[in-house]
Coordinates of C-alpha atoms and ligand atoms in Angstrom, one line a residue:
M1 CA 61.9 114.3 69.2
H2 CA 60.6 111.3 71.1
P3 CA 61.4 111.6 74.8
Y4 CA 63.1 108.2 74.8
F5 CA 66.2 109.7 73.1
Q6 CA 68.2 112.4 74.8
I7 CA 69.8 114.7 72.3
C8 CA 71.4 118.0 73.9
S9 CA 70.2 121.3 72.6
R10 CA 73.6 122.1 70.9
L11 CA 73.1 119.1 68.7
R12 CA 69.3 119.6 68.2
E13 CA 70.2 123.1 66.8
A14 CA 73.0 121.7 64.7
S15 CA 70.7 119.1 63.4
E16 CA 68.2 121.7 62.3
K17 CA 70.9 123.6 60.4
A18 CA 72.2 120.4 58.9
E19 CA 68.7 119.5 57.7
A20 CA 68.4 123.0 56.1
V21 CA 71.7 122.4 54.3
S22 CA 70.7 119.0 53.0
K23 CA 67.4 120.2 51.6
P24 CA 68.3 120.9 48.1
M25 CA 70.3 117.5 47.9
F26 CA 67.3 115.8 49.4
R27 CA 65.2 117.0 46.6
T28 CA 67.7 115.6 44.1
I29 CA 67.9 112.4 45.9
E30 CA 64.0 112.0 46.0
E31 CA 63.7 112.7 42.3
I32 CA 66.2 109.8 41.6
Q33 CA 64.4 107.6 44.2
R34 CA 61.2 108.3 42.4
Y35 CA 62.5 107.5 38.9
N36 CA 64.2 104.3 40.0
Q37 CA 61.2 103.1 42.0
Q38 CA 59.2 103.6 38.7
K39 CA 61.9 101.7 36.8
M40 CA 61.5 98.9 39.2
L41 CA 57.8 98.7 39.1
A42 CA 58.2 98.7 35.3
A43 CA 60.5 95.7 35.6
F44 CA 58.1 93.8 37.7
N45 CA 55.2 94.5 35.4
R46 CA 57.1 93.7 32.3
A47 CA 58.3 90.4 33.8
G48 CA 54.7 89.5 34.8
V49 CA 55.8 88.9 38.5
S50 CA 53.1 86.7 40.1
E51 CA 52.5 84.9 43.4
S52 CA 53.3 81.6 41.9
H53 CA 57.0 82.9 41.5
F54 CA 57.4 83.0 45.2
V55 CA 57.1 79.3 45.5
G56 CA 60.6 77.8 46.5
S57 CA 62.2 74.9 44.8
T58 CA 64.4 72.1 46.3
G59 CA 66.9 69.7 45.0
Y60 CA 68.5 70.6 41.6
G61 CA 65.9 73.3 41.1
Y62 CA 65.1 72.6 37.5
G63 CA 62.5 74.9 35.9
D64 CA 62.3 77.3 39.0
R65 CA 60.2 80.0 37.2
G66 CA 60.7 82.4 40.1
R67 CA 64.4 82.3 39.7
E68 CA 64.2 83.0 36.0
V69 CA 61.8 85.9 36.5
L70 CA 64.0 87.4 39.1
D71 CA 66.8 87.4 36.7
E72 CA 64.6 89.3 34.3
V73 CA 63.4 92.0 36.8
Y74 CA 67.1 92.7 37.8
A75 CA 68.3 92.7 34.2
Y76 CA 65.7 95.4 33.3
A77 CA 66.2 97.5 36.6
L78 CA 69.9 97.5 36.0
G79 CA 69.6 98.3 32.4
A80 CA 71.5 95.3 31.4
E81 CA 70.9 92.6 28.6
D82 CA 71.0 89.8 31.2
A83 CA 71.4 89.3 35.0
L84 CA 72.1 86.3 37.2
V85 CA 70.7 86.9 40.6
R86 CA 71.2 84.1 43.3
H87 CA 71.2 83.5 46.9
N88 CA 74.1 81.1 46.3
F89 CA 76.4 84.1 45.9
V90 CA 77.6 84.2 49.6
S91 CA 79.0 87.7 49.3
G92 CA 79.9 90.6 46.9
T93 CA 83.4 89.1 46.7
H94 CA 82.0 85.8 45.7
A95 CA 79.9 87.5 42.9
L96 CA 82.9 89.4 41.6
T97 CA 85.2 86.2 41.9
V98 CA 82.7 84.2 39.8
A99 CA 82.7 86.9 37.2
L100 CA 86.5 87.0 37.1
F101 CA 87.0 83.3 37.0
G102 CA 84.0 83.0 34.6
I103 CA 85.7 85.2 32.0
L104 CA 89.3 84.9 32.3
R105 CA 91.5 82.0 31.1
P106 CA 95.1 81.0 31.7
G107 CA 97.5 83.4 30.0
D108 CA 94.8 86.2 30.0
K109 CA 95.8 89.6 31.4
M110 CA 93.5 92.0 33.4
L111 CA 94.2 95.7 34.0
C112 CA 92.6 97.5 36.8
V113 CA 92.4 101.2 36.1
T114 CA 91.2 102.5 39.4
G115 CA 94.3 101.9 41.6
T116 CA 94.4 99.0 44.1
P117 CA 91.0 97.1 44.3
Y118 CA 88.9 96.5 47.4
D119 CA 90.6 94.5 50.1
T120 CA 89.0 91.2 49.6
I121 CA 89.6 91.3 45.8
Q122 CA 93.3 91.6 46.1
G123 CA 93.6 88.1 47.5
V124 CA 91.3 86.8 44.8
I125 CA 93.5 88.3 42.1
G126 CA 96.7 87.3 43.9
I127 CA 98.1 90.8 44.1
E128 CA 101.7 90.7 45.1
G129 CA 101.9 90.3 49.0
R130 CA 98.2 89.2 49.1
E131 CA 98.2 85.9 47.2
E132 CA 95.5 83.6 48.5
K133 CA 95.2 79.8 47.6
G134 CA 93.3 79.4 44.5
S135 CA 93.8 82.9 43.2
L136 CA 93.7 84.0 39.6
K137 CA 97.5 84.3 39.7
E138 CA 97.8 80.5 40.3
F139 CA 95.7 79.9 37.3
G140 CA 98.3 81.9 35.3
I141 CA 96.2 85.0 34.8
S142 CA 98.2 88.2 35.2
Y143 CA 97.4 91.4 36.8
E144 CA 98.4 95.0 36.2
Q145 CA 97.0 98.2 37.5
V146 CA 97.0 102.0 36.7
D147 CA 97.4 103.9 39.8
L148 CA 94.9 106.9 40.7
L149 CA 96.3 110.4 40.5
P150 CA 97.4 112.0 44.0
D151 CA 93.9 113.5 44.3
G152 CA 92.3 110.1 44.0
T153 CA 90.7 110.5 40.5
P154 CA 91.5 108.2 37.5
D155 CA 94.6 109.0 35.5
Y156 CA 93.0 109.3 32.2
E157 CA 96.3 110.0 30.3
E158 CA 97.9 106.7 31.7
I159 CA 94.8 104.8 31.2
E160 CA 94.7 105.9 27.5
R161 CA 98.5 105.0 27.2
R162 CA 98.3 101.6 29.0
I163 CA 95.1 100.0 27.6
S164 CA 96.0 97.7 24.6
P165 CA 94.6 94.7 22.9
E166 CA 96.9 92.4 25.1
Y167 CA 94.4 92.9 28.0
K168 CA 91.2 90.7 28.0
M169 CA 89.6 92.6 30.9
I170 CA 89.6 96.2 31.8
Y171 CA 88.6 96.4 35.5
L172 CA 87.1 99.2 37.5
Q173 CA 85.9 99.9 41.1
R174 CA 82.9 102.3 41.2
S175 CA 82.8 103.0 44.9
R176 CA 85.7 104.4 47.1
G177 CA 85.4 101.4 49.4
Y178 CA 87.4 102.3 52.6
S179 CA 89.6 104.8 51.0
L180 CA 89.2 108.6 50.9
R181 CA 89.3 108.7 47.0
P182 CA 86.2 110.0 45.3
S183 CA 83.8 107.4 44.0
L184 CA 83.5 107.0 40.2
F185 CA 80.2 108.3 38.6
V186 CA 78.6 106.3 35.8
S187 CA 79.8 109.2 33.4
D188 CA 83.5 108.5 34.6
I189 CA 83.0 104.7 33.9
E190 CA 81.5 105.6 30.5
K191 CA 84.6 107.8 29.7
I192 CA 87.0 105.0 30.7
A193 CA 84.9 102.3 28.8
G194 CA 85.0 104.6 25.7
I195 CA 88.9 104.5 25.9
A196 CA 88.9 100.8 26.3
K197 CA 86.6 100.2 23.3
R198 CA 88.8 102.4 21.2
K199 CA 92.1 101.0 22.3
A200 CA 91.2 97.4 22.7
P201 CA 87.7 96.7 21.1
Q202 CA 87.7 93.1 22.1
S203 CA 88.4 93.8 25.8
I204 CA 85.7 93.2 28.5
V205 CA 84.9 96.1 30.7
M206 CA 84.1 94.8 34.2
V207 CA 82.8 97.0 37.0
D208 CA 82.8 96.3 40.8
N209 CA 79.5 98.0 41.4
C210 CA 79.2 97.5 45.1
Y211 CA 77.4 100.4 47.0
G212 CA 76.7 102.1 43.7
E213 CA 73.2 100.4 42.6
F214 CA 70.4 102.8 42.3
V215 CA 72.3 105.8 43.6
E216 CA 72.2 107.3 40.1
K217 CA 69.3 106.9 37.5
E218 CA 71.4 104.6 35.3
E219 CA 74.0 101.9 35.8
P220 CA 77.4 101.3 34.4
T221 CA 75.9 98.6 32.0
Q222 CA 73.9 101.2 30.3
H223 CA 77.1 103.3 29.7
G224 CA 79.8 100.9 28.3
A225 CA 80.4 98.4 30.9
D226 CA 80.1 94.8 29.7
L227 CA 79.7 93.2 33.0
M228 CA 79.1 94.2 36.6
A229 CA 78.7 92.6 40.0
G230 CA 77.5 93.4 43.5
S231 CA 76.1 92.1 46.8
L232 CA 72.5 91.8 47.8
I233 CA 73.2 92.7 51.5
K234 CA 74.1 96.1 50.2
N235 CA 71.9 98.4 47.9
P236 CA 70.2 96.1 45.5
G237 CA 68.7 93.8 48.1
G238 CA 66.7 96.6 49.7
G239 CA 67.5 95.6 53.2
V240 CA 65.2 92.5 52.8
A241 CA 67.3 89.9 50.8
P242 CA 68.9 87.8 53.6
T243 CA 71.9 86.9 51.3
G244 CA 73.1 86.7 47.8
G245 CA 74.6 88.6 44.9
Y246 CA 74.3 89.4 41.4
L247 CA 75.9 89.6 38.0
A248 CA 74.6 91.8 35.1
G249 CA 75.7 92.5 31.7
R250 CA 76.0 91.2 28.2
K251 CA 74.2 88.1 27.8
E252 CA 77.0 85.7 26.6
L253 CA 79.2 86.9 29.5
V254 CA 76.6 86.3 32.1
E255 CA 76.1 82.8 30.6
L256 CA 79.9 82.2 30.8
C257 CA 79.8 83.1 34.4
S258 CA 76.9 80.9 35.2
Y259 CA 79.0 77.9 34.3
R260 CA 81.6 78.9 37.0
L261 CA 78.7 79.6 39.6
T262 CA 77.4 76.0 39.1
T263 CA 79.0 73.7 36.5
P264 CA 79.8 73.8 32.7
G265 CA 76.7 72.4 31.1
T266 CA 74.1 73.1 33.7
G267 CA 74.8 76.9 34.3
R268 CA 71.8 78.9 35.3
E269 CA 69.4 76.0 34.7
I270 CA 70.0 74.5 38.1
G271 CA 70.2 75.8 41.7
C272 CA 67.2 75.5 43.9
T273 CA 65.9 78.7 45.5
L274 CA 64.6 77.0 48.8
G275 CA 62.2 79.6 50.4
N276 CA 64.2 82.7 49.2
N277 CA 62.2 84.0 46.1
R278 CA 59.7 86.0 47.9
E279 CA 62.3 87.9 50.0
L280 CA 64.4 88.5 47.0
F281 CA 61.6 89.9 45.0
L282 CA 60.6 92.1 47.9
G283 CA 64.1 93.3 48.3
A284 CA 64.4 94.2 44.8
F285 CA 61.2 96.1 44.9
H286 CA 62.3 98.1 48.0
A287 CA 66.0 98.7 46.8
P288 CA 65.6 102.0 44.8
H289 CA 63.8 103.7 47.9
V290 CA 65.9 102.1 50.5
T291 CA 69.1 103.2 48.7
G292 CA 67.8 106.8 48.5
E293 CA 67.1 106.7 52.2
A294 CA 70.6 105.6 52.9
V295 CA 72.1 108.4 50.7
K296 CA 69.8 110.9 52.6
T297 CA 71.3 109.6 55.8
A298 CA 74.8 110.2 54.4
V299 CA 74.1 113.6 53.4
F300 CA 72.7 114.6 56.7
A301 CA 75.8 113.0 58.5
A302 CA 78.0 115.2 56.1
A303 CA 76.0 118.3 56.9
L304 CA 75.9 117.7 60.7
F305 CA 79.5 116.8 61.1
S306 CA 80.7 119.7 59.0
E307 CA 78.5 122.0 61.1
L308 CA 80.3 120.4 64.0
G309 CA 83.7 121.5 62.7
F310 CA 84.9 118.1 61.0
A311 CA 86.0 117.5 57.5
V312 CA 83.7 115.2 55.5
T313 CA 83.9 113.6 52.2
P314 CA 81.7 113.8 50.1
T315 CA 80.4 117.2 51.4
P316 CA 76.7 117.7 51.7
Q317 CA 76.7 119.7 48.3
E318 CA 78.4 117.1 46.2
L319 CA 76.5 114.8 44.0
R320 CA 77.0 111.2 45.0
T321 CA 77.4 107.8 43.2
D322 CA 77.4 105.5 46.3
I323 CA 76.0 105.5 49.8
I324 CA 79.3 105.8 51.7
Q325 CA 80.2 108.8 54.0
A326 CA 83.6 109.4 55.4
V327 CA 84.0 111.6 58.4
L328 CA 87.6 112.6 59.7
L329 CA 87.0 112.4 63.5
K330 CA 90.7 113.5 64.4
S331 CA 91.1 111.1 67.3
R332 CA 90.9 107.6 68.5
E333 CA 88.4 108.6 71.3
A334 CA 86.2 110.2 68.7
L335 CA 86.2 107.2 66.6
V336 CA 85.2 104.8 69.3
S337 CA 82.5 107.3 70.6
F338 CA 81.0 107.7 67.2
C339 CA 80.8 103.9 66.8
R340 CA 79.2 103.4 70.1
G341 CA 76.6 106.0 69.2
I342 CA 75.7 104.5 65.9
Q343 CA 75.3 101.2 67.8
K344 CA 72.8 102.8 70.1
G345 CA 70.8 103.9 67.1
A346 CA 70.5 100.3 65.9
P347 CA 67.2 98.5 66.0
V348 CA 69.1 95.2 66.9
D349 CA 71.7 94.9 69.5
S350 CA 71.4 98.5 70.5
F351 CA 72.8 97.6 74.0
V352 CA 76.2 96.4 73.0
A353 CA 79.3 98.6 73.1
P354 CA 81.7 98.2 70.1
E355 CA 85.3 97.5 71.0
P356 CA 88.4 98.1 68.8
S357 CA 90.1 94.9 67.9
P358 CA 92.7 93.4 65.5
M359 CA 91.4 92.2 62.1
P360 CA 93.2 90.1 59.7
G361 CA 94.5 92.2 56.8
Y362 CA 94.7 95.4 58.8
D363 CA 97.9 96.8 60.4
S364 CA 95.8 98.5 63.2
D365 CA 92.8 97.8 65.3
V366 CA 89.4 98.3 63.7
I367 CA 86.2 99.1 65.2
M368 CA 82.8 98.4 63.8
A369 CA 79.2 99.3 64.7
A370 CA 76.3 97.5 63.3
G371 CA 73.0 96.2 64.6
A372 CA 71.4 94.7 61.7
F373 CA 68.5 92.3 60.8
T374 CA 71.0 90.8 58.4
L375 CA 74.3 90.0 59.7
G376 CA 77.1 92.2 58.1
A377 CA 74.4 94.1 56.0
S378 CA 75.8 97.5 55.1
I379 CA 72.5 98.9 53.5
E380 CA 71.5 98.9 57.3
L381 CA 73.2 101.7 59.4
S382 CA 76.7 100.8 60.1
A383 CA 80.2 102.2 60.6
D384 CA 83.7 101.1 60.3
A385 CA 87.0 102.5 61.2
P386 CA 90.7 101.5 61.5
L387 CA 92.2 103.2 64.4
R388 CA 94.9 105.1 62.7
E389 CA 95.6 108.5 61.0
P390 CA 93.6 110.2 59.7
F391 CA 91.0 108.8 62.2
A392 CA 88.4 108.6 59.5
V393 CA 85.1 106.7 60.0
W394 CA 83.3 105.2 57.1
M395 CA 79.6 105.0 57.6
Q396 CA 76.8 103.8 55.4
G397 CA 73.2 102.5 55.2
G398 CA 70.1 103.4 56.9
L399 CA 66.8 101.5 56.0
N400 CA 64.9 104.7 56.4
Y401 CA 66.0 108.3 56.8
H402 CA 64.3 108.8 60.1
S403 CA 66.1 106.0 61.8
G404 CA 69.3 106.8 59.9
Q405 CA 69.3 110.4 61.0
L406 CA 68.6 109.5 64.6
G407 CA 71.6 107.0 64.5
V408 CA 73.9 109.8 63.2
L409 CA 72.5 112.1 66.0
L410 CA 73.2 109.5 68.6
A411 CA 76.8 109.2 67.4
A412 CA 77.2 112.9 67.8
Q413 CA 75.6 112.8 71.2
E414 CA 78.0 110.1 72.4
M415 CA 80.9 112.3 71.4
Y416 CA 79.4 115.2 73.0
E417 CA 79.0 113.4 76.3
N418 CA 82.5 112.5 76.1
G419 CA 83.7 116.0 75.5
L420 CA 84.7 115.4 72.0
I421 CA 82.5 118.1 70.5
A422 CA 83.0 121.7 71.3
Ligands
LIG501 C1 81.5 95.5 49.9 C2 82.5 95.5 48.7 C3 83.0 94.4 48.1 C4 82.8 93.0 48.5 O1 81.6 92.7 49.1 P1 81.5 91.6 50.4 O2 80.1 91.3 50.4 O3 82.0 92.4 51.5 O4 82.3 90.4 50.0 C5 83.7 94.5 46.9 N1 84.0 95.9 46.5 C6 83.5 96.9 47.2 C7 83.8 98.3 46.6 C8 82.7 96.8 48.2 O5 82.3 97.9 48.8

């Protein structure tokens, strides 16, 4: 241990045990990292990526070769027929919004089969009580959902019963987001897509893939999903992309969405890349490895905090399909200490102390820790917690395991110093 960081002997011992517990899962993760890194290199080779593709365009951006080749790289790496990868997507929510508005038309119905969607998407859809101006609802697109079972898993019987040809889109969210339900594996998505194709062969199966990219060897678009979307400041940007998002899936669907991103007629042919191409390629290249590092950090956190007597989900032994780790910290003080410790492990803004504060859309104060090179990037080590029962913190990210592990240890150390670890 470098002498700059003071970790007490109690925690150093717990850390050693936690690493021993994590070892078998680390081997599994490293095997996935290796496969996905090979897949990414194959994508670069196949597409013939060259230095000339890093040159930025300005103005309308006609004929930007780098932009087109980047789409090819992601399409192959995500196992999709086509992809649309742009710095112009301002967030994951924006990419998902472009997909929803790109596909759905007035009078269409969508059915979400994984319970209430991620917070920001609720307003986009115009779910009751969360209607935002310009929502799908305002455009006459209606929404229904199938709730999850009490244990947080999909209600396959109800999904089977409810899906019918009246729905244009069957919508799924892969990651738990900030809930305590289990995340959906690609195999779960495949099972649901199978039901959709049987009961409503014309329906479009759309997946919110945020936090899931490159955690498994294959993606939802290789197993029945017609379209998926995500954010480049999470897994698929590799910690390098400064902004952006992607859509991937069937060619005609990606094309339809491109008309919503820009304009009917111009679609993907337009949109200058400025100076972003090189970073987007570099981020794509790093994404499989960095994602694996974040998953290892999450497994270590699960192992350490269970060793310290806290409930964690997923457990260190469970297979994973996203980078999120929840730890049930039992008290408000513990949440605050945890987040302050995570902040101390950040390469940027390590000297600030996070404070709980009110957040729009939440009925309790929220505390967030993040000291990132890219503002809001959650592929970088970060933690969020609403200050309410069951006092769970959600943490994710870590650009490399070594710094991620240290961040987790500093979170525990902060708790220890405040008498919150026995
Ligand atoms: C992060 C996330 C989003 C939205 O992404 P933003 O970039 O925050 O807009 C949507 N769905 C899930 C499951 C997410 O984790």
